Coordinates of C-alpha atoms in Angstrom, one line a residue:
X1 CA -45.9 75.9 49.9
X2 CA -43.3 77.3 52.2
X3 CA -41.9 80.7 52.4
X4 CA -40.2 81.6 49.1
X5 CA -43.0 79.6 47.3
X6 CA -45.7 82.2 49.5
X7 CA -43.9 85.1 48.4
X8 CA -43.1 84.2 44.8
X9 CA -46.8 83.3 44.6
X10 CA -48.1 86.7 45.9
X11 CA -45.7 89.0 43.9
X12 CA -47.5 87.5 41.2
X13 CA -50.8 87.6 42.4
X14 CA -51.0 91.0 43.8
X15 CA -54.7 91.3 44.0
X16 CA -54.4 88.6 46.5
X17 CA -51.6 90.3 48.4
X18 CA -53.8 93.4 48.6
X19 CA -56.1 91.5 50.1
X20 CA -54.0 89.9 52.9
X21 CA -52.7 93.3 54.1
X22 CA -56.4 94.4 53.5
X23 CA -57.7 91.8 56.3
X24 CA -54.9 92.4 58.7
X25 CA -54.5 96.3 58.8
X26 CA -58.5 97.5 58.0
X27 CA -60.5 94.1 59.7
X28 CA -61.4 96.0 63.1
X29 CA -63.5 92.9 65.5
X30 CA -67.1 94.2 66.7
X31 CA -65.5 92.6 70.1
X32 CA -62.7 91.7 71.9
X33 CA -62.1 89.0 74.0
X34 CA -60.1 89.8 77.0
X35 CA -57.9 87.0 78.3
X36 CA -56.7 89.2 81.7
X37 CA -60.5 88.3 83.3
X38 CA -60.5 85.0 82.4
X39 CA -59.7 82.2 84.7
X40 CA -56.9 79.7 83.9
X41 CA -59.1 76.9 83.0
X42 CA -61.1 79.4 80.7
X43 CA -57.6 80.2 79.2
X44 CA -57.0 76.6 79.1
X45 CA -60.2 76.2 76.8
X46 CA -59.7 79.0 74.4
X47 CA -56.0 77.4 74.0
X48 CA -57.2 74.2 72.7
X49 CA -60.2 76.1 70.7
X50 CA -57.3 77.5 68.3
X51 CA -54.9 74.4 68.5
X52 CA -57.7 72.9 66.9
X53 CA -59.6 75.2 64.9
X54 CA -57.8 78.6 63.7
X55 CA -60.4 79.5 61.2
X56 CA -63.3 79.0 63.8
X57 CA -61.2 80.3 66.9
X58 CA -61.1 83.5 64.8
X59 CA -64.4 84.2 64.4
X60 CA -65.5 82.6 67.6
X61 CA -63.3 84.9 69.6
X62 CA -64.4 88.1 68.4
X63 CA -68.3 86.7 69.0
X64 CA -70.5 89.6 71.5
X65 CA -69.7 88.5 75.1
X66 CA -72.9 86.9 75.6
X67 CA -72.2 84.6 73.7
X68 CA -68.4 84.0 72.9
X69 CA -67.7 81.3 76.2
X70 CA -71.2 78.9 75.4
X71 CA -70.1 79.1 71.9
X72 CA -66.1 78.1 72.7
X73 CA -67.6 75.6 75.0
X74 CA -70.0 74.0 72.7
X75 CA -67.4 74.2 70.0
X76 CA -65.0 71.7 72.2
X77 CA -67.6 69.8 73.3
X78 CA -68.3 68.9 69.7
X79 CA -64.7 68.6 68.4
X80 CA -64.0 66.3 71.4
X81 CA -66.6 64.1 70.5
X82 CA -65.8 64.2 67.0
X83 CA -61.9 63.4 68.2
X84 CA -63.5 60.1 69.6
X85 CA -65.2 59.0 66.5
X86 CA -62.7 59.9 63.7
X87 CA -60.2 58.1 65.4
X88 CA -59.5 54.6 63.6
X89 CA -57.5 53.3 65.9
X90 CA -60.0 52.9 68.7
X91 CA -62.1 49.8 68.4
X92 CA -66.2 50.0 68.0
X93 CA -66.4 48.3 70.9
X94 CA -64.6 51.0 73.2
X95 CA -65.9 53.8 70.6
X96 CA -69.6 53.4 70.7
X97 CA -70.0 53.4 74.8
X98 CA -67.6 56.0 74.8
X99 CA -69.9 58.6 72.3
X100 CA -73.2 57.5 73.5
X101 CA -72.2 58.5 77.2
X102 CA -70.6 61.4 76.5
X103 CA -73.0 63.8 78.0
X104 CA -72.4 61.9 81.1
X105 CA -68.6 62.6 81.0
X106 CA -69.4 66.3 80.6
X107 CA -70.7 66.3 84.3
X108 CA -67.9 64.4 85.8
X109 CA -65.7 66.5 87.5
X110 CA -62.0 65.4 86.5
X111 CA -62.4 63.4 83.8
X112 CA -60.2 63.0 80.7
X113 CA -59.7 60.7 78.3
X114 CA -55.8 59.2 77.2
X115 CA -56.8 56.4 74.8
X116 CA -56.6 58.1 71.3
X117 CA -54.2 57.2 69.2
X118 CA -50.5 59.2 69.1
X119 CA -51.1 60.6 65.8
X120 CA -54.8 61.9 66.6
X121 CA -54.0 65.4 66.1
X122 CA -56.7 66.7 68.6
X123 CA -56.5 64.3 71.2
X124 CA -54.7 66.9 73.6
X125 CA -58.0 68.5 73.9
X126 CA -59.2 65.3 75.3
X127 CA -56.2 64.5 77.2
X128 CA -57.0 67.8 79.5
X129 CA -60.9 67.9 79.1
X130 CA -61.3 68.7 82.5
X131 CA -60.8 72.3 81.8
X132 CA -63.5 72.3 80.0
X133 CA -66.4 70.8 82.4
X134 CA -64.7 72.8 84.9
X135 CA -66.0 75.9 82.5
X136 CA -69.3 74.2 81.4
X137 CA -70.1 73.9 84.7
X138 CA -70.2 77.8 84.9
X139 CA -72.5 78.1 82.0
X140 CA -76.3 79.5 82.5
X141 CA -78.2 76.3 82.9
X142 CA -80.7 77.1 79.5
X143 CA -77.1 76.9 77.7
X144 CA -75.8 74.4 79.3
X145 CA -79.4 72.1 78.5
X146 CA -78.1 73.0 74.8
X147 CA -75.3 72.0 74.5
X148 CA -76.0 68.6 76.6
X149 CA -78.9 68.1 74.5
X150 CA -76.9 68.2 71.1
X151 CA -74.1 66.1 72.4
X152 CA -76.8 63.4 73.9
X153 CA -78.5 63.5 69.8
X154 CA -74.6 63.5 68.3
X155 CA -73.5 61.6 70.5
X156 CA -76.3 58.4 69.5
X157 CA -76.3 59.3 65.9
X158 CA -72.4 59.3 65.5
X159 CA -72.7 55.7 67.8
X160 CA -75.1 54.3 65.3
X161 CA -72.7 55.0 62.6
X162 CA -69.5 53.3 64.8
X163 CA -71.9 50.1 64.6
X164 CA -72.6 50.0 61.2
X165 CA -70.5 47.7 59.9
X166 CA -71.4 47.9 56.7
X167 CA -70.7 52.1 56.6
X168 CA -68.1 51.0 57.9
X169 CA -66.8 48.5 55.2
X170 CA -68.4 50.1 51.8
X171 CA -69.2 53.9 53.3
X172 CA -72.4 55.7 52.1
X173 CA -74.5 53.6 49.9
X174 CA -77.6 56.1 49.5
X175 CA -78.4 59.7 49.6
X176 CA -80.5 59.3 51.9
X177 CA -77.5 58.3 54.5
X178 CA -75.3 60.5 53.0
X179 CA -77.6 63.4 54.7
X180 CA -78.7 61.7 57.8
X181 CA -74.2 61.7 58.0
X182 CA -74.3 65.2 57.5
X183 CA -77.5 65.8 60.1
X184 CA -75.6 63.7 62.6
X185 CA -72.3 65.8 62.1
X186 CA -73.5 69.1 61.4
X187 CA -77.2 70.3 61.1
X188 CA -77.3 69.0 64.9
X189 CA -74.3 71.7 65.1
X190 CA -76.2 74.2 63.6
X191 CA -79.4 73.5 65.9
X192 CA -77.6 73.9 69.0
X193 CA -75.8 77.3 67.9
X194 CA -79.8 78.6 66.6
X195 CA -81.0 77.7 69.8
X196 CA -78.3 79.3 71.6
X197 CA -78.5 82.5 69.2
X198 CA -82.4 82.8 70.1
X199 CA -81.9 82.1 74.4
X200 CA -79.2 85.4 74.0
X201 CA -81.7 87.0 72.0
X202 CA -79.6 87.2 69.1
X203 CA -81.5 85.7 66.5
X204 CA -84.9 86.1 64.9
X205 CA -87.4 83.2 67.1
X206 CA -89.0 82.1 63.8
X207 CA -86.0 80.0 62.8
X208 CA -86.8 77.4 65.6
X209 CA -90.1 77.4 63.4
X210 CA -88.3 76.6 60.5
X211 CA -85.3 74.1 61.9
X212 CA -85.0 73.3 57.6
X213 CA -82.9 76.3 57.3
X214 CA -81.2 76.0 60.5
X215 CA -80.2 72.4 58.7
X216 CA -79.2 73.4 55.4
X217 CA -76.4 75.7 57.0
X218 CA -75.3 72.4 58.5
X219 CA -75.8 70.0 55.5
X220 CA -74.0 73.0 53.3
X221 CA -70.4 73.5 54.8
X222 CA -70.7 69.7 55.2
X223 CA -71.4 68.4 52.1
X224 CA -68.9 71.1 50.8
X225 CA -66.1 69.2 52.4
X226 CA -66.7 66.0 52.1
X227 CA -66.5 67.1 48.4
X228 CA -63.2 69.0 48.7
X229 CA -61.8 66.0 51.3
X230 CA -62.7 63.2 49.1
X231 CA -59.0 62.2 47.8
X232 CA -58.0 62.8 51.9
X233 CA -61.0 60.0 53.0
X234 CA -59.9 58.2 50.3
X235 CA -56.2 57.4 51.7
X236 CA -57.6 57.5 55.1
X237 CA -60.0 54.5 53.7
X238 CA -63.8 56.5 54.1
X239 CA -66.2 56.5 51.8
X240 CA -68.9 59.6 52.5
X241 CA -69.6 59.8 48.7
X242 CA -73.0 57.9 48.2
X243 CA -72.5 54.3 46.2
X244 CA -76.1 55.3 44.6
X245 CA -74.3 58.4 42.7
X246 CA -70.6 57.2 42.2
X247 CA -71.7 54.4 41.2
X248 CA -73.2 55.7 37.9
X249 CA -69.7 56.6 36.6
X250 CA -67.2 54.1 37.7
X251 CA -67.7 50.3 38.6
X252 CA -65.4 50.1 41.6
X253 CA -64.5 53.8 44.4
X254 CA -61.1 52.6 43.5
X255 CA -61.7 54.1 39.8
X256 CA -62.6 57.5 40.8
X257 CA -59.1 57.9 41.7
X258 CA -57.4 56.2 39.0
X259 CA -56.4 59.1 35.9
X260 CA -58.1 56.7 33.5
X261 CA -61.8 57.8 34.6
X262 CA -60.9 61.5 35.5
X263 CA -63.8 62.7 32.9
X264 CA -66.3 60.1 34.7
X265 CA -64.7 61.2 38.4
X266 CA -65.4 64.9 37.3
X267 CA -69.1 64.3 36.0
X268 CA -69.8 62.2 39.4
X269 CA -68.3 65.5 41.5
X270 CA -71.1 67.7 39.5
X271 CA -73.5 65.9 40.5
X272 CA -72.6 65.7 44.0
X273 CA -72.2 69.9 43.9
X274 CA -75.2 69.8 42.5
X275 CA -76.6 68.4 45.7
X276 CA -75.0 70.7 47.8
X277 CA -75.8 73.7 45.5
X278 CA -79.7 73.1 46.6
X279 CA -78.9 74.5 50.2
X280 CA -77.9 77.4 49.0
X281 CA -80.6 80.2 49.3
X282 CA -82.2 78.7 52.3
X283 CA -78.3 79.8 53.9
X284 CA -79.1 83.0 52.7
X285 CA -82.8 82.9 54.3
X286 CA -81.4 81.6 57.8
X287 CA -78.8 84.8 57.7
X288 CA -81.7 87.1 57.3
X289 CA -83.1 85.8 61.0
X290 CA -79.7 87.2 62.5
X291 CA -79.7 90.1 64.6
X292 CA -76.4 91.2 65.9
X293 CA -73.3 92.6 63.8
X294 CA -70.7 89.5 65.5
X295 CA -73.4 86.4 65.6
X296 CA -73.9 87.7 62.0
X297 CA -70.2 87.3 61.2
X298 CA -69.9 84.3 63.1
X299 CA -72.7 82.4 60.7
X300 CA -71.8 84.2 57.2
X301 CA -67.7 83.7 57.0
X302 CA -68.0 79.8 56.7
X303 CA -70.7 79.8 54.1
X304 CA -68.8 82.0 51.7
X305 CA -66.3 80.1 52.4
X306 CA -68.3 77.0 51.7
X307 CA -69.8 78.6 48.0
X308 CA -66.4 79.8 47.3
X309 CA -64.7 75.7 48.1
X310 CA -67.7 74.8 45.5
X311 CA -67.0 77.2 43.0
X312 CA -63.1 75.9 43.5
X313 CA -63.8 71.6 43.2
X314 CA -66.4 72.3 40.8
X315 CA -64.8 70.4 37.3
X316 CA -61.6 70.3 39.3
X317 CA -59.7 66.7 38.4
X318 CA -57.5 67.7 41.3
X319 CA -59.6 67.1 44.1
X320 CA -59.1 63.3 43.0
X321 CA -55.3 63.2 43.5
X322 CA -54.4 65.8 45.7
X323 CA -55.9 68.6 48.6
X324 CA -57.0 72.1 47.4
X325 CA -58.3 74.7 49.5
X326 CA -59.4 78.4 48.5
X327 CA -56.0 81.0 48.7
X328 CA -55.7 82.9 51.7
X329 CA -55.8 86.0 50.0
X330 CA -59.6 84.9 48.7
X331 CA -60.0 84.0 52.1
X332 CA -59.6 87.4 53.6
X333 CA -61.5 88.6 50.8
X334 CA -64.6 86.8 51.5
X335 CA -63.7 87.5 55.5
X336 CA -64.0 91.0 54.7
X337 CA -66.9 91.0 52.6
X338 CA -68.8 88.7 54.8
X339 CA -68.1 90.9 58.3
X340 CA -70.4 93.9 56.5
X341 CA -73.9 93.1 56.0
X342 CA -76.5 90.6 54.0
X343 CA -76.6 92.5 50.8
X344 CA -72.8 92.3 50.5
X345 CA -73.3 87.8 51.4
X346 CA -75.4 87.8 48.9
X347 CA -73.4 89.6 46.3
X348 CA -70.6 86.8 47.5
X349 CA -73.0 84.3 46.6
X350 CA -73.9 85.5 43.2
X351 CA -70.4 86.2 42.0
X352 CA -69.6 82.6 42.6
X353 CA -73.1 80.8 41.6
X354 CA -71.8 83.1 38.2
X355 CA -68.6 81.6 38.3
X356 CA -69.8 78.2 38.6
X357 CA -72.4 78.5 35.9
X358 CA -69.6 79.9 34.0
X359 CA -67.5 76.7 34.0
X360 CA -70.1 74.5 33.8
X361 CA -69.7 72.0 30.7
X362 CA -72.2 71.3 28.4
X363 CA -70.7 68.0 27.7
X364 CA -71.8 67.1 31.4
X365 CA -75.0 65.5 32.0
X366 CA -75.7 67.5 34.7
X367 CA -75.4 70.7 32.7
X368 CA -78.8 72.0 33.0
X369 CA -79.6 70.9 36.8
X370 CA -76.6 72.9 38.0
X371 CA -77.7 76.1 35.5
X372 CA -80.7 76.1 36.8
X373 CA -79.6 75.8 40.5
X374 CA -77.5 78.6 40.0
X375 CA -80.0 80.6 38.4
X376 CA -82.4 80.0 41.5
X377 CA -79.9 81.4 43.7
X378 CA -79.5 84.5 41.6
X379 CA -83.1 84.4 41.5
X380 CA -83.8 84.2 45.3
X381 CA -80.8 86.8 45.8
X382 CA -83.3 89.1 43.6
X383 CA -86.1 88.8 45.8
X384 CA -84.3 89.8 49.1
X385 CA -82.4 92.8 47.4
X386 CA -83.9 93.5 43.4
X387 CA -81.2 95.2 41.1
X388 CA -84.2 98.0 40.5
X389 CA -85.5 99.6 43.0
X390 CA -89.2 100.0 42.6
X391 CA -89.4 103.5 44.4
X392 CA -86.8 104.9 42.1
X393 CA -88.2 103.0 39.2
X394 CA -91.2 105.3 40.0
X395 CA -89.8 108.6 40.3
X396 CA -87.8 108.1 37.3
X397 CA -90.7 106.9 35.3
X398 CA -92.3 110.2 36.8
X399 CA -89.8 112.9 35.3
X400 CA -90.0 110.8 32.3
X401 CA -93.8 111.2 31.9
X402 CA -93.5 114.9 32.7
X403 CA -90.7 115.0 29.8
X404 CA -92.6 113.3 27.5
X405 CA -95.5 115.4 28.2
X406 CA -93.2 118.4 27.4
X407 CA -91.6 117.0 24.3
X408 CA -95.2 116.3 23.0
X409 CA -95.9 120.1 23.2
X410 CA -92.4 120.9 21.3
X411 CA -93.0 118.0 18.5
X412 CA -96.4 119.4 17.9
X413 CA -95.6 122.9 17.6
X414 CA -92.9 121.9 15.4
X415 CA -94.9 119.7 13.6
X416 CA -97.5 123.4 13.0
X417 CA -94.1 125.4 11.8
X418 CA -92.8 122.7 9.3
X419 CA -96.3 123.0 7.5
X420 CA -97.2 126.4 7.7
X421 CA -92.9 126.8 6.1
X422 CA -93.7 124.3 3.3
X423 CA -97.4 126.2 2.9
X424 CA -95.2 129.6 2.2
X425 CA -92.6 127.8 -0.3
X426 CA -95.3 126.2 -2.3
X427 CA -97.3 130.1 -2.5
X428 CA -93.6 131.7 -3.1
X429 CA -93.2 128.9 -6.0
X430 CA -96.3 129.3 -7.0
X431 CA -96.6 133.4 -7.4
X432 CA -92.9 133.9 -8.5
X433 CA -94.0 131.4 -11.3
X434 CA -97.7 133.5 -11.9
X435 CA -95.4 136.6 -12.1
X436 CA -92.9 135.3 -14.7
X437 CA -95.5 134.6 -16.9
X438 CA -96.6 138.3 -16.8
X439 CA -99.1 138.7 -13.7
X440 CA -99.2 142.3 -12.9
X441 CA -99.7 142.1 -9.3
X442 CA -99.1 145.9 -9.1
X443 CA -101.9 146.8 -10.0
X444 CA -104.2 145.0 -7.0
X445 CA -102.5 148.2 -5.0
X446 CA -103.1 151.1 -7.8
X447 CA -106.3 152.1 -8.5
X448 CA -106.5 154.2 -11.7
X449 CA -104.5 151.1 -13.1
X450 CA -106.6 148.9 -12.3
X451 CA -109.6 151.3 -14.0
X452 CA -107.1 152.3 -17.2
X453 CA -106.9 148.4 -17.5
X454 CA -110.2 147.5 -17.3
X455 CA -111.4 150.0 -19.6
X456 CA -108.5 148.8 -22.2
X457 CA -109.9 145.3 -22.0
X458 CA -113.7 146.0 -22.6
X459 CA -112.9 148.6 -25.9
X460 CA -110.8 145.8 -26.9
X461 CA -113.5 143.8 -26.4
X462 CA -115.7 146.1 -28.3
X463 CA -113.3 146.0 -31.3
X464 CA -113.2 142.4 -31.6
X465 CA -117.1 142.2 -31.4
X466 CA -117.3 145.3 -34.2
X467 CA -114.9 143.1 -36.4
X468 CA -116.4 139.9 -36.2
X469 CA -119.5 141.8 -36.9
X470 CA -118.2 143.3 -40.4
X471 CA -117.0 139.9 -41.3
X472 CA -120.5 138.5 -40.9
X473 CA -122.0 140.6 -43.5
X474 CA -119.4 140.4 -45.9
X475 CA -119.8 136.8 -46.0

């Protein structure tokens, strides 16, 4: 998309645009690297750190000073090992001495390596390496064991892989080698930066107890690409998608790609989200182990990233005929949002396991698996940071109690008035009705009344004895 395209896009899309301006005006680093102490060699390094990574360089750059030049350095170590063995134009032969000694090379003062091929795009790193030992050199020796130590393991695995003619010919049959792939390439990464985070005292010592959460950050972003990337490996001739799942949809790879089985290419990507979906929560368990504000930001920008890139290829058709990538403006959305704490990373994670649950088909046969994956991570998410809290819950339940104690009190007395007011209708009905019919309740107040009356009634009493009496005898 070049300029006009850019600008059309984002006067259209003005939350994104917000965003953008957002990231560049309010983004303040926790650190700042300062390029006037370095030495030129150390300037050298952090030159080729954002020729080839921007979106790392970023966030490596603004890493606590502790840690910011073992980081950069195990960063290139790693990229120019990974230059070595992505590049198809060097033969197996040269390729496999090459990666398994390169932990040697790293100790040899001078050396460089001018073999890759002319379109290798990061093979200048290589081609001035020597900057780099002359800064690894430097390094504290427990940092330097590190990084050696994860570039000896790389190193062999990514080797074995060069030798493996058969990976090399039909890719990834099983899902099993599909994740060893993804140990070699990445969950060694993420070992080396946990073991560097807890020598600097930066990170929580029980994650070297628990190295499956220091793997699942690795196997996460990973597996996230090689999703995203598959149309890319596929014109580049790689295979990283495992035979044992694409297999269940399409006959030959070659049909993936071919518009005719784009509903079978789309049910094949679920099922490989699905398998990336599982790391998901143990991401968010790993973050909880970190202990600085930068190290913090350094870990949890690529995973949102990585959930949002799943959300994105997740019944996407495109990712079979062309490259998508997240906008930028999402991008500095989730930089933003992941540069503030856990409970916001986690809120990152839920809006998108939402999302994806939200687009998921039922017409796909791995409808319920991914609904109930994202429902764990929701779940999980829940247990770190519950929508009630159970203090509050408490004291609200309290004022409740003491207002249903008081409405009680109020009903009942209520209750007492209603009947006592019916009580006084039914005697008003009931003497109104006595007094219509002639009662004389006058005369319960007036004495001589009452005696005039009751001596009226017993002579008239008298009178109709006397009568009935004379009737008697006449008959």
């Amino acid at each position: 998309m070049g300029v006009l395209g850019t600008a059309l896009y984002l006067a259209f899309h003005p939350n994104q645009l917000r965003s953008i301006i957002q990231w560049k005006v309010w983004h303040e680093p926790v650190h700042h690297r300062d390029p006037s102490k370095e030495t030129p060699t150390m300037r050298s390094c952090f030159h080729f750190l954002n020729m080839t990574s921007r979106s790392f360089a970023a966030v490596i750059q603004e890493l606590n000073p502790d840690m910011l030049v073992p980081i950069a350095l195990f960063y290139l170590v790693l990229r120019g090992l990974d230059t070595i063995e992505d590049d198809m134009t060097i033969s197996a032969s040269t390729k496999e001495p090459l990666l398994r000694e390169f932990s040697k090379y790293m100790r040899t003062d001078g050396w460089t390596f001018t073999e890759n091929g002319p379109n290798e795009k990061d093979r200048e790193l290589l081609v001035h390496f020597d900057d780099v030992i002359v800064e690894l050199k430097k390094l504290n020796k427990s940092y330097y064991d590190i990084i050696e130590d994860i570039t000896i393991k790389m190193g062999n695995g990514m080797a074995d892989y060069a030798l493996n003619a058969e990976f090399n010919n039909d890719g990834v049959k099983t899902v099993k080698q599909y994740e060893e792939y993804c140990h070699y390439v990445a969950g060694l990464v993420g070992e080396g930066l946990t073991r560097i985070f807890v020598e600097g005292k930066y990170a929580n010592p029980a994650l070297l107890d628990r190295m499956e959460l220091t793997e699942s950050m690795g196997q996460f972003l990973q597996k996230t690409n090689i999703i995203r990337d598959v149309h890319e490996d596929f014109e580049d001739k790689r295979r990283f998608w495992p035979k044992d799942v694409w297999s269940k949809y399409v006959d030959k790879w070659d049909d993936l790609f071919d518009p005719k089985y784009r509903t079978q290419a789309v049910h094949c990507s679920s099922e490989m989200v699905l398998n990336a979906l599982q790391h998901a929560d143990q991401c968010l368990f790993y973050m909880a182990g970190i202990k600085e504000q930068s190290v913090f930001n350094f870990v949890a920008i690529p995973q949102t990233m990585a959930i949002a890139t799943l959300e994105l290829v997740f019944q996407n058709p495109k990712i079979f005929h062309s490259h998508i990538k997240i906008t930028k403006g999402d991008a500095c959305q989730l930089m933003l949002q992941s540069t503030q704490n856990l409970q916001v990373v986690c809120e990152v994670f839920r809006r998108y396991a939402r999302r994806i649950a939200k687009k998921n088909d039922p017409r796909d046969p791995h409808f319920l698996d991914i609904s109930v994956a994202c429902g764990k991570i929701e779940q999980f998410i829940e247990t770190l940071f519950p929508s009630q809290d159970a203090k509050k819950v408490a004291a609200v339940q309290d004022v409740q109690g003491d207002k249903a104690d008081n409405n009680d009190i109020t009903e009942a007395l209520i209750l007492v008035g209603v009947v006592l007011l019916v009580l006084l209708v039914i005697s008003g009905l009931m003497l109104g009705a006595a007094w219509y019919l002639g009662a004389r309740f006058d005369i319960m107040w007036d004495k001589h009344a009452a005696e005039t009356l009751k001596a009226a009634k017993a002579a008239a009493k008298a009178t109709t004895t006397a009568i009935a009496h004379e009737v008697h005898e006449e008959l």
